[in-house]
XYZ file of C-alpha atoms in Angstrom:
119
model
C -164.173 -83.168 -127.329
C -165.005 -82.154 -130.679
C -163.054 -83.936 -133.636
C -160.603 -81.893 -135.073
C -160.606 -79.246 -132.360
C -157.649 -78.636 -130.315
C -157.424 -78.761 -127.119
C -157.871 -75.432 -125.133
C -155.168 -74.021 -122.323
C -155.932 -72.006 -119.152
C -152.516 -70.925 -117.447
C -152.647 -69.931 -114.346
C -150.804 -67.387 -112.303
C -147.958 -68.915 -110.507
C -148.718 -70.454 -106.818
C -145.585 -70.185 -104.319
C -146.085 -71.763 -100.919
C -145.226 -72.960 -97.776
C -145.096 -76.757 -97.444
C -146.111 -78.828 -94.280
C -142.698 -79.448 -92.752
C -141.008 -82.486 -93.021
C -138.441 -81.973 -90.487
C -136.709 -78.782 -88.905
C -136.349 -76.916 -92.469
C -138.738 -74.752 -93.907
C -139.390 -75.624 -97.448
C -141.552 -73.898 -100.224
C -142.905 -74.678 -103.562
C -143.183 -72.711 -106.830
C -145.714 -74.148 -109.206
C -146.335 -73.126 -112.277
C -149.724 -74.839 -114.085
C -152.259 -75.013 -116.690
C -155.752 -76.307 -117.120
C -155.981 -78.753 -120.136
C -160.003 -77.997 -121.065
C -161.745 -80.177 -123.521
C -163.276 -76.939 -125.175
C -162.562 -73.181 -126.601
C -165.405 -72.299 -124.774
C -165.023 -73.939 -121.584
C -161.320 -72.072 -120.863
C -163.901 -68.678 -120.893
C -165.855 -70.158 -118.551
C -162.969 -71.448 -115.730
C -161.294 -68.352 -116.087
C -164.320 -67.193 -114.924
C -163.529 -68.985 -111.534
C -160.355 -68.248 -111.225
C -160.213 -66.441 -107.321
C -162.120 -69.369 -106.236
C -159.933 -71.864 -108.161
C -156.503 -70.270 -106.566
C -158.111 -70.022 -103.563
C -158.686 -73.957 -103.544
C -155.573 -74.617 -104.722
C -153.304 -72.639 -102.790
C -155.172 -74.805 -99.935
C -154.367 -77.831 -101.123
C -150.706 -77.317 -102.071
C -150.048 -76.120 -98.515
C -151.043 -78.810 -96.770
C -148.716 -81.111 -98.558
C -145.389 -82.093 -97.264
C -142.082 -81.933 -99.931
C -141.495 -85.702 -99.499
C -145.163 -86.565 -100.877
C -144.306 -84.698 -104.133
C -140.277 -85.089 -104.164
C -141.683 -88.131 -106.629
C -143.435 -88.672 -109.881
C -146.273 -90.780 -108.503
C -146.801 -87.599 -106.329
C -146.492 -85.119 -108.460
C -149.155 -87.056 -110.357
C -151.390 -87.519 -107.768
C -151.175 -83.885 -106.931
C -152.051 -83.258 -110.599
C -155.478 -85.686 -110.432
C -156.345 -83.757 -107.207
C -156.315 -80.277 -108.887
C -158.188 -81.100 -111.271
C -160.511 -82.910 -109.149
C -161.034 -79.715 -107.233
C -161.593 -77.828 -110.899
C -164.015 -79.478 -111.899
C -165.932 -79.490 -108.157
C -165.817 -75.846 -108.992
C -167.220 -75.234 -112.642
C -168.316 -78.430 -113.104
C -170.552 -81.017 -110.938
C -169.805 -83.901 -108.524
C -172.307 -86.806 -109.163
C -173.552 -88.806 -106.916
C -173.314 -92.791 -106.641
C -176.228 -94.957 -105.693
C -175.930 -94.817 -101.995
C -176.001 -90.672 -101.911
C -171.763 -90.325 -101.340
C -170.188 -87.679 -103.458
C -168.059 -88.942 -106.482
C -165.369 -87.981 -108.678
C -166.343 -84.641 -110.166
C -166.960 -84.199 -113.821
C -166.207 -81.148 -115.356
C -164.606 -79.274 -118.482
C -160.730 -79.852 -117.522
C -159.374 -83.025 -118.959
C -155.688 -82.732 -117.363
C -153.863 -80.296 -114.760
C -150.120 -80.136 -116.140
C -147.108 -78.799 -114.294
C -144.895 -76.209 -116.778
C -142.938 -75.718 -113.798
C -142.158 -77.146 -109.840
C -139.525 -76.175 -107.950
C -139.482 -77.477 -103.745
C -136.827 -75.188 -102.073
């Protein structure tokens, strides 16, 4: 990140799913989120992405049950995984010694929640 320089911003459109059921009750999320990237130039280049970045997404938020993310820690987690599946997409996963995939490094910095609702 370049001293000085804000931080760039990529909302994106709202994801509402269903969630994995926890018991007999159909429950669904609303998330609202945006893409913390560490520059100007890099927000161009995610938006770029975008139909493969909901895609991925959308994927991920439906598998999860309400009671994995009815919690901070969750939530947080859920955050880190986002992200983690960003940057897999306009970024690059590096491999460790032995060949196995690890985290990916890419452009966004932080995945944060502006709104989430479970119904």
């Amino acid at each position: 990140e370049a001293k000085g320089l804000p931080p760039a911003f990529v909302e994106l459109e709202p994801f509402t799913v269903n969630l994995q059921p926890d018991s007999n009750v159909d429950q669904y999320l609303q998330v609202k989120a945006s893409l913390k990237v560490d520059e100007a130039h890099a927000a161009d280049h995610v938006k770029a992405y975008t139909p493969e970045i909901r895609h991925h997404v959308l994927l991920l938020l439906s598998g999860k049950k309400a009671s994995e993310l009815s919690h901070p820690e969750g939530r947080e987690a859920l955050a880190n995984e986002i992200k983690n599946a960003v940057n897999a997409i306009v970024g690059e996963v590096p491999k460790n010694k032995k060949g196995e995939p690890e985290e990916p490094v890419g452009p966004v910095e932080a995945v944060l929640f502006t709104s989430f609702i479970i119904q």
